[in-house]
């Protein structure tokens, strides 16, 4: 059984193969190329793993899962944090052709249940150290609700058998890898989304591996690269732009940090002579603050480049990276759906400080559309439209949403408002999608509004962004209730439903009614304006 997904049309697929973008090899190739190397691949706290060990341990896990009935074409729900087992599991699943959804460690019941409903996984791999898996209640609920679930494997489980650790230690024996073909689904990436249920993005070996290989060229990743992963490992940016997979492909070193805090990261950078990392803008602010407080950037001496993406980087902050950290900046504007833009390392200063770069591939087609879908000239602000060799052609099992997200020629409309400079760089100018970008963490307004509206006293809810000095944006919920209701009660309600903490509204305001547009939709522009006016007065 293969997983069905929206394929590229034949003519484009032929072109991508002809140009050497699609190699028709699975991403197991990334490890296979280094399987006899004793160079260090991953450092996770006191543990380190060579390439040889990564290859062997992922073989062990793959074989153990195969013996437990997992096979090519199956799917898995995986939730692991920034630990070596994240990569061991990813490669093990690639080896047996099982496509995972890698949930973020911050995800809770609502998100995991939504993913399970969409992929009907046969396998769950999770961590006892996550509050959801501290006891068996949620696992029992998942198994009740999803008859497809046959195997549950936990990390940090106090059992002698059937734990992630014990499976990694089971000798592989006669193991035959059965990866999916290059043009089949390798895994599902998570969309930041704008809809009530979070959508999944099928990524094939061909498209993902291509974006990784060419990211390595653009980002100068080599066997000498020592890359700090401080953002959530499952996120598309630290996975593939060039991320850990890029570093593995080049034979470099990945060093894991649980979070991007300066107290955790600075000592790691010093100890492991880290050369590269990827951050979101708020993390950059906190690093600069730490340098000021500690009066030195000495521990960052080995850093050659910092990539910043996930949310718009202001020009002032951008300039401070070069002067106060003393390393190169690379802006990254990417999306789990595909398209990734980078400023190039040898771009002039103005381009690096003021643009979000240009696409990876000469065959990334990017243009700017007006509201009627007509092309706009250089310098005009409009909708980002794109298709290309690593941009998906449809969300998994979502025909209606796909009809609204793509034009008739297969161009994906990302919901970003951009401007093109005369030399082909992109400047992100805003957003049309109903989403809050909270320092790089995306919140689909509709998802939270629906959850808020499940409270018996809430009649209507609208979630909008408000400006925030550190995070860029935070979220504010406007609530119409049948009786007075305290913000703490609504926050508790959301926590009880089980949703990632970063999605809880930063502010909750009760109002008598929500402003409406002439067609009767909630006028979010007006709500955002109200918040901006309040901030201006404060
Ligand atoms: P996601 O859907 O979670 O993969 O997030 C992708 C979205 O993040 C893009 O469509 C943009 O809205 C936003 N984004 C990513 N990088 C940047 C950046 N460098 N500047 C502004 N927005 C960004
Ligand atoms: O925000 C993103 O999704 C993102 C940012 C930078 C991304 O997916 C990427 C690079 O690949």
Tab-separated table of N, CA, C and O and ligand atoms in Angstrom, residues 191-193 309-312 332-337 356 416 428 433 437 442, ligand 1:
chain	number	residue	atom	x	y	z
A	191	UNK	N	1.623	21.928	9.145
A	191	UNK	CA	1.361	23.280	8.665
A	191	UNK	C	1.060	24.188	9.854
A	191	UNK	O	0.389	23.775	10.789
A	192	UNK	N	1.575	25.406	9.797
A	192	UNK	CA	1.223	26.398	10.819
A	192	UNK	C	-0.274	26.645	10.782
A	192	UNK	O	-0.918	26.807	11.808
A	193	UNK	N	-0.807	26.628	9.584
A	193	UNK	CA	-2.233	26.553	9.370
A	193	UNK	C	-3.038	27.795	9.676
A	193	UNK	O	-2.575	28.744	10.283
A	309	UNK	N	14.833	33.046	10.961
A	309	UNK	CA	13.625	32.885	10.166
A	309	UNK	C	12.438	32.509	11.024
A	309	UNK	O	12.533	32.478	12.250
A	310	UNK	N	11.325	32.220	10.363
A	310	UNK	CA	10.109	31.827	11.075
A	310	UNK	C	9.181	33.000	11.294
A	310	UNK	O	7.969	32.845	11.362
A	311	UNK	N	9.751	34.184	11.434
A	311	UNK	CA	8.972	35.422	11.566
A	311	UNK	C	9.876	36.543	11.092
A	311	UNK	O	11.097	36.383	10.997
A	312	UNK	N	9.265	37.682	10.816
A	312	UNK	CA	10.030	38.784	10.224
A	312	UNK	C	11.057	39.337	11.203
A	312	UNK	O	10.751	39.628	12.358
A	332	UNK	N	16.142	33.674	6.566
A	332	UNK	CA	15.485	32.506	5.988
A	332	UNK	C	13.982	32.714	6.059
A	332	UNK	O	13.441	32.964	7.131
A	333	UNK	N	13.355	32.622	4.937
A	333	UNK	CA	11.895	32.721	4.879
A	333	UNK	C	11.396	31.431	4.248
A	333	UNK	O	11.523	31.228	3.049
A	334	UNK	N	10.908	30.537	5.114
A	334	UNK	CA	10.515	29.227	4.610
A	334	UNK	C	9.135	28.848	5.065
A	334	UNK	O	8.475	29.588	5.790
A	335	UNK	N	8.719	27.687	4.614
A	335	UNK	CA	7.420	27.169	5.035
A	335	UNK	C	7.439	25.654	4.937
A	335	UNK	O	8.097	25.086	4.054
A	336	UNK	N	6.715	25.016	5.846
A	336	UNK	CA	6.677	23.555	5.860
A	336	UNK	C	6.081	23.015	4.561
A	336	UNK	O	6.325	21.873	4.186
A	337	UNK	N	5.315	23.848	3.871
A	337	UNK	CA	4.708	23.462	2.598
A	337	UNK	C	5.744	23.340	1.484
A	337	UNK	O	5.460	22.781	0.431
A	356	UNK	N	14.233	39.064	2.800
A	356	UNK	CA	14.152	37.681	3.286
A	356	UNK	C	14.705	36.712	2.242
A	356	UNK	O	14.427	35.523	2.259
A	416	UNK	N	0.940	34.739	2.585
A	416	UNK	CA	1.847	35.837	2.922
A	416	UNK	C	1.692	36.961	1.914
A	416	UNK	O	1.435	36.717	0.730
A	428	UNK	N	8.971	40.323	3.055
A	428	UNK	CA	7.673	39.960	3.627
A	428	UNK	C	7.039	41.219	4.196
A	428	UNK	O	7.636	41.909	5.018
A	433	UNK	N	-3.462	35.342	5.730
A	433	UNK	CA	-4.073	34.175	6.386
A	433	UNK	C	-4.439	34.516	7.823
A	433	UNK	O	-3.808	35.371	8.448
A	437	UNK	N	1.449	34.888	14.243
A	437	UNK	CA	2.827	34.398	14.220
A	437	UNK	C	3.508	34.887	15.499
A	437	UNK	O	4.017	35.990	15.575
A	442	UNK	N	3.286	29.385	15.031
A	442	UNK	CA	2.082	29.799	14.337
A	442	UNK	C	0.836	29.319	15.080
A	442	UNK	O	0.769	28.178	15.525
B	1	LIG	P1	4.645	27.204	8.760
B	1	LIG	O1	3.317	27.172	8.062
B	1	LIG	O2	4.568	26.914	10.209
B	1	LIG	O3	5.640	26.366	8.077
B	1	LIG	O4	5.140	28.699	8.689
B	1	LIG	C1	5.461	29.300	7.475
B	1	LIG	C2	5.137	30.759	7.562
B	1	LIG	O5	6.015	31.395	8.494
B	1	LIG	C3	5.327	31.529	6.290
B	1	LIG	O6	4.252	31.353	5.414
B	1	LIG	C4	5.438	32.936	6.820
B	1	LIG	O7	4.165	33.444	7.129
B	1	LIG	C5	6.187	32.749	8.127
B	1	LIG	N1	7.640	33.010	7.990
B	1	LIG	C6	8.633	32.099	7.926
B	1	LIG	N2	9.835	32.704	7.820
B	1	LIG	C7	9.610	34.033	7.828
B	1	LIG	C8	10.451	35.182	7.726
B	1	LIG	N3	11.786	35.083	7.631
B	1	LIG	N4	9.850	36.403	7.750
B	1	LIG	C9	8.512	36.521	7.848
B	1	LIG	N5	7.668	35.469	7.943
B	1	LIG	C10	8.203	34.232	7.929
